[in-house]
Amino acid sequence: MSLPVYRGNRNLCLELTRNYRSHPYLVEFASRMFYHNKLSCAADRNVVDSLCGWSKLPNPEFPFAFFGVEGQDMREGDSPSFFNPYEIILVADLVESLQREKKLKPNELAVISPFFKHNIKLRSLLRQRNLRLEYTSLLKVCE
């Protein structure tokens, strides 16, 4: 923001008008809800539709899903960090399915976990199943 056009103009507002990463259905929703219908999808359809048809999708034409997990947040010993074994197993199952069915490589998947212990246990389970992820990250939260 050091360009001359930005300096001294506190009223200047920039607005995203093209989204290059998301599926058109998600862009349409965001456009309607947050961008006064001015946001358009410019993503490569081959990329954003690449997971269509995956067996775990509730709608095979829409590559987006929420997976509800009932379980219990647990802690070990005096560790302040939580983990949910049911979530860990589900995530490992999903990673395995994506790598098997959709031939996704380890660098094409990422898992973000809010808790340190959850991340450690997920990595351990993935190793036990001979699955690899290039990225398993912690979402920064206060534990």
PDB file of C-alpha atoms in Angstrom:
ATOM      1  CA  MET A   1       0.000   0.000   0.000  1.00  0.00           C
ATOM      2  CA  SER A   2       2.958   2.289  -0.505  1.00  0.00           C
ATOM      3  CA  LEU A   3       1.937   3.281  -4.037  1.00  0.00           C
ATOM      4  CA  PRO A   4       1.031   6.961  -4.481  1.00  0.00           C
ATOM      5  CA  VAL A   5      -2.610   6.189  -5.252  1.00  0.00           C
ATOM      6  CA  TYR A   6      -3.057   4.816  -1.712  1.00  0.00           C
ATOM      7  CA  ARG A   7      -1.228   7.533   0.252  1.00  0.00           C
ATOM      8  CA  GLY A   8      -3.354   9.989   2.164  1.00  0.00           C
ATOM      9  CA  ASN A   9      -6.701   8.730   0.882  1.00  0.00           C
ATOM     10  CA  ARG A  10      -8.498   7.356   3.922  1.00  0.00           C
ATOM     11  CA  ASN A  11     -11.736   7.024   1.945  1.00  0.00           C
ATOM     12  CA  LEU A  12     -10.249   4.638  -0.605  1.00  0.00           C
ATOM     13  CA  CYS A  13     -11.893   1.226  -0.451  1.00  0.00           C
ATOM     14  CA  LEU A  14     -10.753  -1.748  -2.507  1.00  0.00           C
ATOM     15  CA  GLU A  15     -13.199  -4.509  -3.282  1.00  0.00           C
ATOM     16  CA  LEU A  16     -12.521  -7.986  -4.542  1.00  0.00           C
ATOM     17  CA  THR A  17     -14.281  -8.474  -7.878  1.00  0.00           C
ATOM     18  CA  ARG A  18     -12.844 -11.797  -9.116  1.00  0.00           C
ATOM     19  CA  ASN A  19     -12.258 -14.974  -7.187  1.00  0.00           C
ATOM     20  CA  TYR A  20      -9.700 -17.320  -8.740  1.00  0.00           C
ATOM     21  CA  ARG A  21      -9.826 -20.159  -6.181  1.00  0.00           C
ATOM     22  CA  SER A  22     -13.377 -21.131  -5.306  1.00  0.00           C
ATOM     23  CA  HIS A  23     -16.183 -23.098  -6.885  1.00  0.00           C
ATOM     24  CA  PRO A  24     -18.790 -20.925  -8.657  1.00  0.00           C
ATOM     25  CA  TYR A  25     -21.532 -21.902  -6.179  1.00  0.00           C
ATOM     26  CA  LEU A  26     -19.452 -20.619  -3.267  1.00  0.00           C
ATOM     27  CA  VAL A  27     -18.537 -17.441  -5.124  1.00  0.00           C
ATOM     28  CA  GLU A  28     -22.198 -16.857  -5.976  1.00  0.00           C
ATOM     29  CA  PHE A  29     -23.139 -17.111  -2.299  1.00  0.00           C
ATOM     30  CA  ALA A  30     -20.329 -14.777  -1.187  1.00  0.00           C
ATOM     31  CA  SER A  31     -21.168 -12.341  -3.964  1.00  0.00           C
ATOM     32  CA  ARG A  32     -24.811 -12.185  -2.943  1.00  0.00           C
ATOM     33  CA  MET A  33     -24.171 -11.993   0.805  1.00  0.00           C
ATOM     34  CA  PHE A  34     -21.095  -9.760   1.007  1.00  0.00           C
ATOM     35  CA  TYR A  35     -20.256  -8.134  -2.349  1.00  0.00           C
ATOM     36  CA  HIS A  36     -23.560  -6.719  -3.620  1.00  0.00           C
ATOM     37  CA  ASN A  37     -23.485  -9.251  -6.497  1.00  0.00           C
ATOM     38  CA  LYS A  38     -20.204  -7.799  -7.809  1.00  0.00           C
ATOM     39  CA  LEU A  39     -17.948 -10.805  -7.184  1.00  0.00           C
ATOM     40  CA  SER A  40     -17.449 -13.160 -10.106  1.00  0.00           C
ATOM     41  CA  CYS A  41     -15.855 -16.566 -10.384  1.00  0.00           C
ATOM     42  CA  ALA A  42     -12.674 -16.687 -12.440  1.00  0.00           C
ATOM     43  CA  ALA A  43     -11.421 -20.067 -11.238  1.00  0.00           C
ATOM     44  CA  ASP A  44     -10.323 -22.826 -13.585  1.00  0.00           C
ATOM     45  CA  ARG A  45     -13.322 -25.191 -13.670  1.00  0.00           C
ATOM     46  CA  ASN A  46     -11.024 -28.188 -14.172  1.00  0.00           C
ATOM     47  CA  VAL A  47      -9.463 -27.409 -10.800  1.00  0.00           C
ATOM     48  CA  VAL A  48     -12.549 -26.453  -8.782  1.00  0.00           C
ATOM     49  CA  ASP A  49     -14.568 -29.379 -10.157  1.00  0.00           C
ATOM     50  CA  SER A  50     -11.756 -31.919  -9.767  1.00  0.00           C
ATOM     51  CA  LEU A  51     -13.297 -33.503  -6.653  1.00  0.00           C
ATOM     52  CA  CYS A  52     -16.779 -33.833  -8.108  1.00  0.00           C
ATOM     53  CA  GLY A  53     -17.853 -37.446  -8.099  1.00  0.00           C
ATOM     54  CA  TRP A  54     -15.898 -38.302  -4.926  1.00  0.00           C
ATOM     55  CA  SER A  55     -17.847 -41.001  -3.076  1.00  0.00           C
ATOM     56  CA  LYS A  56     -17.899 -39.087   0.229  1.00  0.00           C
ATOM     57  CA  LEU A  57     -19.735 -36.061  -1.178  1.00  0.00           C
ATOM     58  CA  PRO A  58     -23.432 -35.769  -0.310  1.00  0.00           C
ATOM     59  CA  ASN A  59     -23.947 -34.206  -3.757  1.00  0.00           C
ATOM     60  CA  PRO A  60     -21.443 -35.542  -6.314  1.00  0.00           C
ATOM     61  CA  GLU A  61     -21.894 -32.412  -8.461  1.00  0.00           C
ATOM     62  CA  PHE A  62     -20.881 -30.051  -5.657  1.00  0.00           C
ATOM     63  CA  PRO A  63     -17.371 -30.533  -4.241  1.00  0.00           C
ATOM     64  CA  PHE A  64     -18.119 -29.234  -0.759  1.00  0.00           C
ATOM     65  CA  ALA A  65     -19.180 -31.091   2.371  1.00  0.00           C
ATOM     66  CA  PHE A  66     -19.472 -30.792   6.127  1.00  0.00           C
ATOM     67  CA  PHE A  67     -18.921 -33.906   8.208  1.00  0.00           C
ATOM     68  CA  GLY A  68     -20.546 -33.899  11.622  1.00  0.00           C
ATOM     69  CA  VAL A  69     -18.699 -35.829  14.278  1.00  0.00           C
ATOM     70  CA  GLU A  70     -20.026 -36.684  17.688  1.00  0.00           C
ATOM     71  CA  GLY A  71     -17.231 -37.381  20.044  1.00  0.00           C
ATOM     72  CA  GLN A  72     -15.536 -36.083  23.086  1.00  0.00           C
ATOM     73  CA  ASP A  73     -12.722 -33.602  23.451  1.00  0.00           C
ATOM     74  CA  MET A  74     -10.135 -35.364  25.539  1.00  0.00           C
ATOM     75  CA  ARG A  75      -6.840 -34.490  27.202  1.00  0.00           C
ATOM     76  CA  GLU A  76      -3.960 -36.642  28.347  1.00  0.00           C
ATOM     77  CA  GLY A  77      -2.339 -36.281  31.729  1.00  0.00           C
ATOM     78  CA  ASP A  78      -1.549 -32.686  32.544  1.00  0.00           C
ATOM     79  CA  SER A  79      -1.493 -31.601  28.899  1.00  0.00           C
ATOM     80  CA  PRO A  80      -3.679 -28.554  28.271  1.00  0.00           C
ATOM     81  CA  SER A  81      -4.191 -29.577  24.640  1.00  0.00           C
ATOM     82  CA  PHE A  82      -7.371 -31.295  23.442  1.00  0.00           C
ATOM     83  CA  PHE A  83      -7.974 -33.986  20.851  1.00  0.00           C
ATOM     84  CA  ASN A  84     -11.045 -35.809  19.601  1.00  0.00           C
ATOM     85  CA  PRO A  85     -10.301 -39.412  18.580  1.00  0.00           C
ATOM     86  CA  TYR A  86     -13.470 -39.671  16.468  1.00  0.00           C
ATOM     87  CA  GLU A  87     -12.491 -36.596  14.439  1.00  0.00           C
ATOM     88  CA  ILE A  88      -8.965 -37.922  14.001  1.00  0.00           C
ATOM     89  CA  ILE A  89     -10.241 -41.219  12.616  1.00  0.00           C
ATOM     90  CA  LEU A  90     -12.700 -39.466  10.291  1.00  0.00           C
ATOM     91  CA  VAL A  91     -10.022 -37.127   8.929  1.00  0.00           C
ATOM     92  CA  ALA A  92      -7.643 -40.042   8.344  1.00  0.00           C
ATOM     93  CA  ASP A  93     -10.450 -41.931   6.534  1.00  0.00           C
ATOM     94  CA  LEU A  94     -11.147 -38.892   4.339  1.00  0.00           C
ATOM     95  CA  VAL A  95      -7.454 -38.386   3.526  1.00  0.00           C
ATOM     96  CA  GLU A  96      -7.158 -42.058   2.624  1.00  0.00           C
ATOM     97  CA  SER A  97     -10.254 -41.897   0.431  1.00  0.00           C
ATOM     98  CA  LEU A  98      -9.078 -38.773  -1.398  1.00  0.00           C
ATOM     99  CA  GLN A  99      -5.654 -40.230  -2.035  1.00  0.00           C
ATOM    100  CA  ARG A 100      -7.097 -43.556  -3.202  1.00  0.00           C
ATOM    101  CA  GLU A 101     -10.115 -42.403  -5.242  1.00  0.00           C
ATOM    102  CA  LYS A 102      -8.983 -39.035  -6.528  1.00  0.00           C
ATOM    103  CA  LYS A 103      -5.258 -39.830  -6.668  1.00  0.00           C
ATOM    104  CA  LEU A 104      -4.401 -36.721  -4.693  1.00  0.00           C
ATOM    105  CA  LYS A 105      -0.750 -36.360  -3.803  1.00  0.00           C
ATOM    106  CA  PRO A 106       0.456 -35.447  -0.303  1.00  0.00           C
ATOM    107  CA  ASN A 107       1.169 -31.862  -1.401  1.00  0.00           C
ATOM    108  CA  GLU A 108      -2.391 -31.442  -2.722  1.00  0.00           C
ATOM    109  CA  LEU A 109      -4.066 -31.909   0.672  1.00  0.00           C
ATOM    110  CA  ALA A 110      -3.836 -29.904   3.856  1.00  0.00           C
ATOM    111  CA  VAL A 111      -5.338 -30.430   7.295  1.00  0.00           C
ATOM    112  CA  ILE A 112      -5.655 -27.597   9.790  1.00  0.00           C
ATOM    113  CA  SER A 113      -6.195 -28.517  13.394  1.00  0.00           C
ATOM    114  CA  PRO A 114      -6.936 -26.143  16.277  1.00  0.00           C
ATOM    115  CA  PHE A 115      -5.137 -28.183  18.940  1.00  0.00           C
ATOM    116  CA  PHE A 116      -1.531 -29.322  19.222  1.00  0.00           C
ATOM    117  CA  LYS A 117      -2.366 -32.790  20.592  1.00  0.00           C
ATOM    118  CA  HIS A 118      -5.000 -33.312  17.896  1.00  0.00           C
ATOM    119  CA  ASN A 119      -2.396 -32.540  15.239  1.00  0.00           C
ATOM    120  CA  ILE A 120       0.166 -34.905  16.799  1.00  0.00           C
ATOM    121  CA  LYS A 121      -2.322 -37.772  17.055  1.00  0.00           C
ATOM    122  CA  LEU A 122      -3.565 -37.230  13.493  1.00  0.00           C
ATOM    123  CA  ARG A 123      -0.020 -37.320  12.120  1.00  0.00           C
ATOM    124  CA  SER A 124       0.634 -40.511  14.085  1.00  0.00           C
ATOM    125  CA  LEU A 125      -2.481 -42.232  12.711  1.00  0.00           C
ATOM    126  CA  LEU A 126      -1.649 -41.161   9.161  1.00  0.00           C
ATOM    127  CA  ARG A 127       1.856 -42.644   9.546  1.00  0.00           C
ATOM    128  CA  GLN A 128       0.370 -45.910  10.889  1.00  0.00           C
ATOM    129  CA  ARG A 129      -1.774 -46.119   7.746  1.00  0.00           C
ATOM    130  CA  ASN A 130       1.177 -45.268   5.476  1.00  0.00           C
ATOM    131  CA  LEU A 131      -0.500 -42.033   4.440  1.00  0.00           C
ATOM    132  CA  ARG A 132       1.422 -38.838   3.962  1.00  0.00           C
ATOM    133  CA  LEU A 133       0.416 -35.213   4.000  1.00  0.00           C
ATOM    134  CA  GLU A 134       2.848 -32.489   3.214  1.00  0.00           C
ATOM    135  CA  TYR A 135       0.871 -30.038   5.322  1.00  0.00           C
ATOM    136  CA  THR A 136      -0.668 -30.637   8.706  1.00  0.00           C
ATOM    137  CA  SER A 137      -0.881 -27.304  10.435  1.00  0.00           C
ATOM    138  CA  LEU A 138      -2.062 -25.873  13.677  1.00  0.00           C
ATOM    139  CA  LEU A 139      -4.603 -23.124  13.610  1.00  0.00           C
ATOM    140  CA  LYS A 140      -3.377 -20.575  16.135  1.00  0.00           C
ATOM    141  CA  VAL A 141      -5.731 -20.695  19.101  1.00  0.00           C
ATOM    142  CA  CYS A 142      -5.335 -20.241  22.807  1.00  0.00           C
ATOM    143  CA  GLU A 143      -5.364 -23.607  24.536  1.00  0.00           C
TER     144      GLU A 143
END
